[in-house]
Short mmCIF file of C-alpha atoms in Angstrom, two decimals:
data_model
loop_
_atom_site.label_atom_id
_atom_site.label_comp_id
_atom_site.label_asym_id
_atom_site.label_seq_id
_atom_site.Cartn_x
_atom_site.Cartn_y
_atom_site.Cartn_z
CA UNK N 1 99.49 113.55 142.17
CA UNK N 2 101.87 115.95 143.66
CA UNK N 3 105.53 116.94 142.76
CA UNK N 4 108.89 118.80 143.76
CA UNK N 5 111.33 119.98 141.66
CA UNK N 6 114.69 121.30 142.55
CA UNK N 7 115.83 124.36 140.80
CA UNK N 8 119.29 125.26 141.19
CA UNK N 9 120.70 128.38 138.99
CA UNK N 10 123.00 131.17 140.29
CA UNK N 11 120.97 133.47 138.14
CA UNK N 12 117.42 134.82 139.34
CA UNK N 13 116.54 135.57 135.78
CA UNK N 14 117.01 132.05 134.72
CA UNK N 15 115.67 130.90 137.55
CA UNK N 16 112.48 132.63 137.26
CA UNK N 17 112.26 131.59 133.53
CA UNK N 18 112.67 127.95 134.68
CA UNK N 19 110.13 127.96 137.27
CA UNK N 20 107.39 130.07 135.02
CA UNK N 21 107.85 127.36 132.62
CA UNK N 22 106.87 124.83 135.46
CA UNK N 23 104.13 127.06 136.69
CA UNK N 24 102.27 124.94 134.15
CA UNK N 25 102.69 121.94 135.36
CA UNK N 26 99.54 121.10 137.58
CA UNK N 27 100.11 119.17 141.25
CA UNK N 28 104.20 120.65 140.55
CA UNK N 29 106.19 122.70 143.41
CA UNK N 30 109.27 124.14 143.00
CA UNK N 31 111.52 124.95 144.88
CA UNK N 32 114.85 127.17 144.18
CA UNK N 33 118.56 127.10 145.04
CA UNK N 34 121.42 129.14 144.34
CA UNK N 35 124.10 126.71 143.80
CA UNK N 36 125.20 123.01 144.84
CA UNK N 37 126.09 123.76 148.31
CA UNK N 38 122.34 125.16 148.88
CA UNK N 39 120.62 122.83 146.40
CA UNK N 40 122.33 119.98 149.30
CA UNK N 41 120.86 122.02 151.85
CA UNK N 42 117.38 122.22 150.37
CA UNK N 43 117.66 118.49 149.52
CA UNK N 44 118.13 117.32 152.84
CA UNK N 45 115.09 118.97 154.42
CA UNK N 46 112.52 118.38 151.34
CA UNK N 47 111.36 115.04 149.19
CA UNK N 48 112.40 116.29 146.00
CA UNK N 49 110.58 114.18 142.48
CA UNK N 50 112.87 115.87 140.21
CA UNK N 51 116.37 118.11 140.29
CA UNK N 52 116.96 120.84 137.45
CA UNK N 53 120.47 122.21 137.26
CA UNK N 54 122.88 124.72 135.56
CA UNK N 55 126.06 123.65 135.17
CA UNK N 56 128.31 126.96 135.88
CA UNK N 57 127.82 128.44 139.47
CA UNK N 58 129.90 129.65 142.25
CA UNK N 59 130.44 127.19 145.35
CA UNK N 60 129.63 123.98 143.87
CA UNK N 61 128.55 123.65 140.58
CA UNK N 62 125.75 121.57 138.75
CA UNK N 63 128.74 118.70 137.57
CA UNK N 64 129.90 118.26 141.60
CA UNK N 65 125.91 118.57 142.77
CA UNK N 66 125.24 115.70 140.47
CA UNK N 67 127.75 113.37 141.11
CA UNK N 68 126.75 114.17 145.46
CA UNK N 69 123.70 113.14 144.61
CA UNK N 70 124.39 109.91 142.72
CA UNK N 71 126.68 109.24 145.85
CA UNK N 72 123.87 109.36 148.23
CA UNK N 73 121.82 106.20 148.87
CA UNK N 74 118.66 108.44 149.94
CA UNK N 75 118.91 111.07 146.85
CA UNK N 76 120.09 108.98 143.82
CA UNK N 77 117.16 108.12 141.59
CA UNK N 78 115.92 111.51 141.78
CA UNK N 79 116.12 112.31 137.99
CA UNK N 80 118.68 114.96 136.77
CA UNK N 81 118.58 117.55 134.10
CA UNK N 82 121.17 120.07 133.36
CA UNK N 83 121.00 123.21 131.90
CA UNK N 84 123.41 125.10 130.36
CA UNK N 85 125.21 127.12 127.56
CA UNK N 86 127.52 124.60 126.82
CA UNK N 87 126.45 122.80 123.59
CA UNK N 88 129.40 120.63 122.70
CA UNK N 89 129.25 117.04 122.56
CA UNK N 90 131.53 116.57 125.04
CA UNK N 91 130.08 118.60 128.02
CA UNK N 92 126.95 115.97 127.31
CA UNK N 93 128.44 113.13 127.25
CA UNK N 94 130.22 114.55 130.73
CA UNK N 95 127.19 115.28 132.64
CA UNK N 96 124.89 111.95 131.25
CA UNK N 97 128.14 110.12 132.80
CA UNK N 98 128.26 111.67 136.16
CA UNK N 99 124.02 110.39 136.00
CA UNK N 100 122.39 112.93 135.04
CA UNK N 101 119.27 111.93 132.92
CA UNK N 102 118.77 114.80 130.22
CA UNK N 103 120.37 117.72 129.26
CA UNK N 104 119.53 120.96 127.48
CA UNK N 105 121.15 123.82 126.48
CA UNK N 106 120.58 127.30 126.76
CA UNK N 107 119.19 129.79 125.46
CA UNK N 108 116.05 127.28 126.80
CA UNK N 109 112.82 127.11 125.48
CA UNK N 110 110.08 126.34 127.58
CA UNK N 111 108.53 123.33 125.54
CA UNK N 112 111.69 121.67 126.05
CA UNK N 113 111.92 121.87 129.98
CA UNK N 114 108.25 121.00 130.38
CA UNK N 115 108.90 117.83 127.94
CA UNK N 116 112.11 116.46 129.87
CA UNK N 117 110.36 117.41 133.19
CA UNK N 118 106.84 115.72 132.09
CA UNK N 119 108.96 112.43 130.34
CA UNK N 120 111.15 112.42 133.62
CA UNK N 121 108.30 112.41 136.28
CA UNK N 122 106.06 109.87 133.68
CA UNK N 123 103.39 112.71 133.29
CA UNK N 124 101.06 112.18 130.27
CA UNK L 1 77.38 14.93 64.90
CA UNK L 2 77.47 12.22 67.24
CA UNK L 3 75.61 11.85 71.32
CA UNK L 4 77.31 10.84 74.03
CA UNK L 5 77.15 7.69 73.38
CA UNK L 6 78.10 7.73 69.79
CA UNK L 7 75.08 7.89 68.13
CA UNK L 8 74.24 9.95 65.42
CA UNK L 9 71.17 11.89 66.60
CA UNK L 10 67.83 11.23 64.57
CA UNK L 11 65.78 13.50 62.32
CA UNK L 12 62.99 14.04 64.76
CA UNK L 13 65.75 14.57 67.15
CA UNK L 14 66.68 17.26 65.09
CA UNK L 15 63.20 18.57 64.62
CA UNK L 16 62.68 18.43 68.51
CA UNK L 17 65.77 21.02 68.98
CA UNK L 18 65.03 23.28 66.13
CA UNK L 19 61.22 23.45 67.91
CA UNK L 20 62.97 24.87 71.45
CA UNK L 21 65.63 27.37 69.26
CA UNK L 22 62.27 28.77 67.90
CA UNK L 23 60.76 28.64 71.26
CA UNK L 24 63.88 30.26 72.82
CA UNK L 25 64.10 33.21 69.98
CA UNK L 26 59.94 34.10 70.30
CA UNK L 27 60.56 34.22 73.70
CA UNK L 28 63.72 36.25 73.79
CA UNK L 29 62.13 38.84 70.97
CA UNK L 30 59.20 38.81 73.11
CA UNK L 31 60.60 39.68 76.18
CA UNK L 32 62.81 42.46 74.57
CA UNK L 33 59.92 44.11 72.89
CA UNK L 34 58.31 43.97 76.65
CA UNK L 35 61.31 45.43 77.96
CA UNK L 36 61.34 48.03 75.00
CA UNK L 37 57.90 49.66 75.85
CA UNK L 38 58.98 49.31 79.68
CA UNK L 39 61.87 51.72 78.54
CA UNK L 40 59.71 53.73 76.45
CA UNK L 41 57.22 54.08 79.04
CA UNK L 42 59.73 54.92 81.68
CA UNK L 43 61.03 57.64 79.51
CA UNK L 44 57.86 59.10 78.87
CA UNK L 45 57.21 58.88 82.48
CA UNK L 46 60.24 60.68 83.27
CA UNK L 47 60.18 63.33 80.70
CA UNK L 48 56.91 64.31 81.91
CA UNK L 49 58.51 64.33 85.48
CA UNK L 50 61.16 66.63 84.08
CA UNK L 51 58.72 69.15 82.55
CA UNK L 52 56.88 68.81 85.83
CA UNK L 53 59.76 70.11 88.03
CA UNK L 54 60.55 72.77 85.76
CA UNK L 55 57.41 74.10 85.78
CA UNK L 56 57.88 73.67 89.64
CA UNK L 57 60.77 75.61 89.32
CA UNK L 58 59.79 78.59 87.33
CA UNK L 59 56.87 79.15 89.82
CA UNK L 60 59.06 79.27 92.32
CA UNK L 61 61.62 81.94 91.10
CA UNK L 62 58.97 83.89 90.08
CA UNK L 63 57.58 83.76 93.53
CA UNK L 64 61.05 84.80 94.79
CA UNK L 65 62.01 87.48 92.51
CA UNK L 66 61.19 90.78 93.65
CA UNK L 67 58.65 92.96 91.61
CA UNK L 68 60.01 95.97 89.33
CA UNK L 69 58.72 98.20 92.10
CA UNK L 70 60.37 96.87 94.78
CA UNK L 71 63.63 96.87 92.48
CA UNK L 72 63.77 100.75 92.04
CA UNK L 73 62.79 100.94 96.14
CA UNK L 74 66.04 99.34 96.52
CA UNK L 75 68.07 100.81 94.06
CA UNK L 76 66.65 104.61 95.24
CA UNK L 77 67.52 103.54 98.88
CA UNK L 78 71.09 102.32 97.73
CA UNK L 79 71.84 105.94 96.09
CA UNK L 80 70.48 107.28 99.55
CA UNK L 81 73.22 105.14 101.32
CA UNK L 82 75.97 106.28 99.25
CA UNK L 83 75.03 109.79 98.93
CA UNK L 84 74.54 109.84 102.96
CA UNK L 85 78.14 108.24 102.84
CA UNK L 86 79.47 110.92 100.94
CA UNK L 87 78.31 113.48 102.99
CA UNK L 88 79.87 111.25 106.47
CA UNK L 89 83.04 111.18 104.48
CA UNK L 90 83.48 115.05 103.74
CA UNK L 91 82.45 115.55 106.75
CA UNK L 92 84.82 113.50 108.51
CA UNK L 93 87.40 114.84 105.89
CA UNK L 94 86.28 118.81 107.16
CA UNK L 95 86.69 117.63 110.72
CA UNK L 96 90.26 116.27 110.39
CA UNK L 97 91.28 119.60 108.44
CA UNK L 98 89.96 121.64 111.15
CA UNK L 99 91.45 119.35 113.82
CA UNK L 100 94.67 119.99 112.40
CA UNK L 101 93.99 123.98 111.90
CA UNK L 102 93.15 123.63 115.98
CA UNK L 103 96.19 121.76 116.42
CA UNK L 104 98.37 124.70 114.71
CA UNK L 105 96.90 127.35 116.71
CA UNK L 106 97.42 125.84 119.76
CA UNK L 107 100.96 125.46 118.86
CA UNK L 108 101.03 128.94 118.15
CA UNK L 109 99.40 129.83 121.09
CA UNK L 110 101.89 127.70 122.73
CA UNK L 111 104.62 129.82 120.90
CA UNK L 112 103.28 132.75 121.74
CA UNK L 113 102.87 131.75 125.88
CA UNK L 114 106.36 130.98 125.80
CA UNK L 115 107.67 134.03 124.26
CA UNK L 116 105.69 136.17 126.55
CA UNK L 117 106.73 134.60 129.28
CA UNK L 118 110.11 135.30 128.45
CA UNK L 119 109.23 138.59 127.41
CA UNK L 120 107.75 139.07 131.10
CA UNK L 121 110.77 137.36 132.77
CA UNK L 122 113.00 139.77 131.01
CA UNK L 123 110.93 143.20 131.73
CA UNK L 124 110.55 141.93 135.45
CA UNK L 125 114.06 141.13 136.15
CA UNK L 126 114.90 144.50 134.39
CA UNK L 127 112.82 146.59 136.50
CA UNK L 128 113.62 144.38 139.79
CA UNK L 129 116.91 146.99 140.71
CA UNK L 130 118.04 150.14 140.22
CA UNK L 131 121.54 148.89 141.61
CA UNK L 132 123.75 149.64 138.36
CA UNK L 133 125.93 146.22 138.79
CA UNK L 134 123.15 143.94 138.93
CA UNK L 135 121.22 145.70 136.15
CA UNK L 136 123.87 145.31 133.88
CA UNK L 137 124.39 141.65 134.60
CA UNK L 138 120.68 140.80 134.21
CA UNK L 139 121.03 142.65 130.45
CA UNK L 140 124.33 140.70 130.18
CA UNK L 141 122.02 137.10 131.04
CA UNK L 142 119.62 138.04 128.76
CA UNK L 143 121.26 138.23 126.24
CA UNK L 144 123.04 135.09 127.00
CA UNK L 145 120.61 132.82 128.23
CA UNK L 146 117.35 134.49 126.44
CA UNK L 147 118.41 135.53 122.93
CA UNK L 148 121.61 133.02 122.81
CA UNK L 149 124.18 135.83 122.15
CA UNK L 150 127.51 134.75 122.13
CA UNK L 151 130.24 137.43 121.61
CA UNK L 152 128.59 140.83 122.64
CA UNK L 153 128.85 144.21 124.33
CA UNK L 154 126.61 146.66 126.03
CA UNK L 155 127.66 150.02 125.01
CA UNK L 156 126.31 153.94 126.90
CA UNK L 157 126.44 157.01 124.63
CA UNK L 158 128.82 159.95 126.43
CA UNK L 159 126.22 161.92 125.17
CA UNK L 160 128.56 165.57 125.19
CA UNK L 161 131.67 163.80 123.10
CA UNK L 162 129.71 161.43 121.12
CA UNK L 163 131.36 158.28 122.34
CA UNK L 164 129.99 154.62 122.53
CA UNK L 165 131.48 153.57 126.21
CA UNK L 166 131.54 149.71 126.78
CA UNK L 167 129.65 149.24 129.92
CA UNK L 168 129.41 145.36 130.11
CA UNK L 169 131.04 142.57 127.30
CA UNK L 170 130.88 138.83 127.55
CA UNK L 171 132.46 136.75 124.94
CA UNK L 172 135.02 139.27 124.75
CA UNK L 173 137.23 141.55 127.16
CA UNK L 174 135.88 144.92 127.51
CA UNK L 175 139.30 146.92 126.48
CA UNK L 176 138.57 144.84 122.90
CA UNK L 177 135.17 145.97 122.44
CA UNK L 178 135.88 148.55 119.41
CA UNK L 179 135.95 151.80 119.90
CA UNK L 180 132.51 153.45 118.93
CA UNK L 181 131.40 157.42 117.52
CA UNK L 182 127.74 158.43 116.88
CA UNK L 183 127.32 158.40 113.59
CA UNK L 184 130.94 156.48 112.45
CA UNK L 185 130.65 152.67 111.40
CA UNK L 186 127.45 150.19 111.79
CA UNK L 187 126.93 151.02 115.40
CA UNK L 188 127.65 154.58 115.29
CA UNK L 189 125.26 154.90 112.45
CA UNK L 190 122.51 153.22 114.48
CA UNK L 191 123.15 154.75 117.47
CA UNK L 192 122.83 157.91 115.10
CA UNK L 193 119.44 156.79 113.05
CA UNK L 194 118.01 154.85 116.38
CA UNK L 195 117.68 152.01 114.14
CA UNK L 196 118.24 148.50 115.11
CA UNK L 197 120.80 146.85 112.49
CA UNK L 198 120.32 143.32 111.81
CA UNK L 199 123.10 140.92 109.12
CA UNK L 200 122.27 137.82 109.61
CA UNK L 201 124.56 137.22 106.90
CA UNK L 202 127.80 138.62 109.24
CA UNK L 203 130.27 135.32 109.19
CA UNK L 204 129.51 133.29 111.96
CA UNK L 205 132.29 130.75 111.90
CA UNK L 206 134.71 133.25 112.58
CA UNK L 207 133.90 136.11 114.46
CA UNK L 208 134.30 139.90 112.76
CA UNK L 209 134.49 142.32 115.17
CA UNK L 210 134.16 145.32 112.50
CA UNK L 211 131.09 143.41 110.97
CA UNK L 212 128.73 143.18 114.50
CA UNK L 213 125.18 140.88 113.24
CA UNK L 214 123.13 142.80 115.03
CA UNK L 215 123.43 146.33 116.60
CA UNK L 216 120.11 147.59 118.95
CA UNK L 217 120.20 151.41 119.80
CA UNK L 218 119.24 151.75 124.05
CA UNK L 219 116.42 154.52 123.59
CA UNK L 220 114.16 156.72 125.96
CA UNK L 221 111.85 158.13 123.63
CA UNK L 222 113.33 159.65 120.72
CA UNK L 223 117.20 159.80 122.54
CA UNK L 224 119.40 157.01 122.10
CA UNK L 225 121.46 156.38 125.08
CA UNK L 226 123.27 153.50 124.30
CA UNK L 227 123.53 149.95 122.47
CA UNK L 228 124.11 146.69 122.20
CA UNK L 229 125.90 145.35 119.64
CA UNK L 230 126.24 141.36 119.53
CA UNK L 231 128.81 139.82 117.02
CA UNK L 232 127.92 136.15 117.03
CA UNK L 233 125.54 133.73 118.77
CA UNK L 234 125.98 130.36 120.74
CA UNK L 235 126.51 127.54 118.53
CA UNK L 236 123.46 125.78 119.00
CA UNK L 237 121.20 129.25 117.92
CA UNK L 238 121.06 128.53 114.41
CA UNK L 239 118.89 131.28 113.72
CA UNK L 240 117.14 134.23 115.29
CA UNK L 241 113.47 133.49 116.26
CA UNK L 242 110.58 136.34 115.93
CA UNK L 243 110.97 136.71 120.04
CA UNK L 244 114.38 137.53 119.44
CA UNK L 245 113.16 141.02 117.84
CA UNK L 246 110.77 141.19 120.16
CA UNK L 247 113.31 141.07 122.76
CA UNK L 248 115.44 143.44 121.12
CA UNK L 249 112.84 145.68 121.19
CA UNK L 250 112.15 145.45 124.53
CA UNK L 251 115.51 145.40 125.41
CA UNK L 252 116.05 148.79 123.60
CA UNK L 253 113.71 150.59 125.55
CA UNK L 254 113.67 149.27 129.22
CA UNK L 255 117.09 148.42 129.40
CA UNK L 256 117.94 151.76 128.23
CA UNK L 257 115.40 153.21 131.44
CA UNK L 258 115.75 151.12 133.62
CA UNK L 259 119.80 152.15 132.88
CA UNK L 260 119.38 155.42 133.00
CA UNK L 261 117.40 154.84 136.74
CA UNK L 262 120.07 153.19 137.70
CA UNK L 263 122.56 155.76 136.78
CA UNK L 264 120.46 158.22 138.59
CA UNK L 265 120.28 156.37 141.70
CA UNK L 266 124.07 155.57 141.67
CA UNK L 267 124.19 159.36 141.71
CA UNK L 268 122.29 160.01 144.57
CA UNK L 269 124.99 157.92 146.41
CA UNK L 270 122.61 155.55 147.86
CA UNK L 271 120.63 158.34 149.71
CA UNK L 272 117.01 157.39 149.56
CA UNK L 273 114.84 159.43 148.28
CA UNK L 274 110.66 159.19 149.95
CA UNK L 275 108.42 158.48 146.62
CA UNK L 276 105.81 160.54 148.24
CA UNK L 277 108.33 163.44 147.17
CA UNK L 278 107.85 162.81 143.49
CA UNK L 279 104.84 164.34 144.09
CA UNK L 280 105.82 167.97 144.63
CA UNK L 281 107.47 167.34 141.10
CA UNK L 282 104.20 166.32 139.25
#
C-alpha cells in the first residue's frame, strides 16, 4: 500500500521534523508546502491520502487551507491534522469545526504525529 | 337353630358339619405348613443367591482394582505432571517478565529515536546558513517549536564592555528583554561561570522577568559568547523532558558557532570567499 501526505509549514525546521517523523512510515511519500496558497497548488497536481498543517503562516494559513479543502468536492475527505502552538481549547474546537480531523500542538513529539497519521490512514 | 324350612337340624346333622370344619381346619393347617417350608425354602434359596453375588462381586473389584505397584506408577507419574507444570508455569511467568522488559526498551529506544531525530533536525537546520537573519530565526523555532519555550530571548556578549545584547526575543519585545552584565544577576552570572542555570521552580503562572527558568550560556570552547535565557514555557509543556537538556546543550555550542559564522560572513559583506583558500591558513 502506498501513501501521500501533504505537509504544509512555513518553517523548514518544522517541516523537516514532520517529515523525519514520517520517514518511518513504510509505502508513505511526502510531500511539502510552504503555506495554503502552495499546499492548493500541490493539491491540485498530486492524489494526496492525508494533509498535515500548521496553523500560523503567511499567505493563507492552515484555518483558510482547511476550510478550501472541505469546500472542494474532489479534496474533502482527505483527512486533516493541524499543528500548532496554540493549546487552548478554543483554537481546537475552531479547527475540528472548520473539518479538520485531529489536532496537536507543538512543541510535537514524533509518537504523536505517527499515531494520528497511522489512525488517520487505518495503518495497523 | 332352625333350616330353611323350619326344621331344627338333627344330631347327625350336626355331626356331619363338625366332620367338614375338621376337614376344612387339617386342610387349611396343612396347606399353611406347605406354604411355610415353600417360604423357608425360598429364603434359603435366596440367601444363598445373595452370598452368591457377593462373592461375584468381590471377585470382580478385585479384578478391577489396580495392584499397589501400579498405584505408586501413577502417583510418581502424577508428581511428574505437576512438577513439569511448574516448570511450564515459571517459565511462562519468565517469558511475560521479559516480554515486558523488551517492551520497555523498545519504548526507550523509541524515546531515544525521537529525541535524536530532533537533535539532528536541530544541528542540521543550524548549520544549513550562515545568513545571520535566518540563523537566528531557526534558534528562535527551536526553541519554540522543539523545547516549547514560551517567553524568551537570545542574547550576544559585547565581549569589550561586558554587555548581554538581545539579538532575537519572542514572547516578548526586544527593548523589554532586561538589560544584561557578565557577571551581574542570574544570566550575567552564567554567562560569567559558562554554566547553564536551570529553576524549574521560577513562577510559571505569571511570568518574572528578573527570575528567567532557565538561562544557557552560547559557548565556543571555553568563551561564552552569548545566551539564551527563556522565562516561561507554552502551556501545554508541563515539564522539561531529558531532550530538553540535551538540546540546550547542543544549542549552547552550535548555535553559539554557527552564530559566530554567521557574524563573520555578514562581515565579509557577502563577498565569497573560495574554501580551497582555507587551505593556505591550515
Amino acid at each position: 500500500m502506498a501513501w501521500t501526505a501533504l505537509v504544509v509549514e512555513d518553517s523548514p525546521t518544522m517541516r523537516q521534523l514532520i517529515v523525519f517523523a514520517l520517514a518511518r512510515i513504510k509505502g508513505l511519500s511526502v510531500i511539502e508546502a510552504d503555506d495554503g496558497v502552495d499546499a492548493l497548488k500541490k493539491l491540485a497536481g498530486t492524489k494526496v491520502d492525508i494533509l498535515i498543517t500548521d496553523i500560523n503562516m503567511p499567505i493563507m494559513d492552515g484555518l483558510k487551507l482547511t476550510k478550501r479543502v472541505r469546500s472542494d468536492e474532489a479534496l474533502k475527505r482527505i483527512p486533516i491534522v493541524i499543528i500548532t502552538t496554540e493549546g487552548a481549547d478554543e483554537d481546537r474546537q475552531r479547527a475540528l469545526a472548520l473539518g479538520a480531523n485531529a489536532y496537536i500542538t507543538k512543541p510535537i513529539q514524533a509518537p504523536q504525529v505517527l499515531s494520528k497519521v497511522k489512525e488517520l490512514l487505518k495503518i495497523a | 337353630m332352625a333350616d330353611a324350612e323350619g326344621k331344627e337340624p338333627k344330631p347327625d346333622d350336626e355331626g356331619g358339619l363338625g366332620s367338614t370344619k375338621r376337614d376344612f381346619i387339617q386342610t387349611f393347617f396343612k396347606r399353611a405348613g406347605e406354604f411355610t417350608d415353600d417360604l423357608l425354602r425360598e429364603n434359603e434359596r435366596l440367601r444363598f443367591r445373595v452370598l452368591q453375588l457377593e462373592e461375584g462381586a468381590r471377585g470382580r473389584a478385585a479384578e478391577v482394582a489396580p495392584s499397589s505397584g501400579t498405584l505408586r506408577e501413577l502417583a510418581a507419574r502424577i508428581e511428574q505432571l505437576e512438577h513439569e507444570r511448574e516448570q511450564l508455569l515459571q517459565r511462562v511467568h519468565f517469558v511475560a517478565s521479559e516480554n515486558l522488559d523488551f517492551e520497555q526498551r523498545a519504548r526507550e529506544i523509541e524515546r531515544e529515536n525521537n529525541n535524536l531525530a530532533n537533535l539532528y533536525v536541530a544541528s542540521y537546520q543550524l548549520h544549513s546558513t550562515v545568513d545571520l537573519r535566518e540563523l537566528t530565526q531557526i534558534v528562535v523555532e527551536i526553541l519554540l517549536n522543539f523545547v516549547g519555550a514560551r517567553t524568551f530571548a537570545v542574547l550576544l556578549l559585547d565581549e569589550p564592555l561586558g554587555v548581554l545584547r538581545p539579538l532575537a526575543a519572542e514572547g516578548i519585545a526586544r527593548a523589554e528583554v532586561p538589560p544584561a552584565r557578565r557577571g551581574e544577576g542570574v544570566v550575567g552570572a552564567a554567562v560569567a561561570t559558562g554554566r547553564p542555570h536551570v529553576d524549574p521552580a521560577a513562577n510559571r503562572s505569571a511570568r518574572d522577568l528578573a527570575r528567567p527558568m532557565i538561562v544557557t550560556p552560547l559557548r565556543i570552547q571555553d568563551r561564552v559568547v552569548g545566551a539564551i535565557v527563556i522565562w516561561d514555557l507554552l502551556p501545554q509543556k508541563t515539564e522539561l523532558a531529558e531532550v530538553d537538556s540535551e538540546l540546550f546543550n547542543l544549542l549552547a555550542a552550535h548555535a553559539a558557532t554557527a552564530l559566530q559564522g554567521a557574524k563573520l560572513a555578514s562581515e565579509l559583506g557577502g563577498r565569497a570567499v573560495a574554501l580551497w583558500d582555507a587551505v593556505d591558513l591550515v
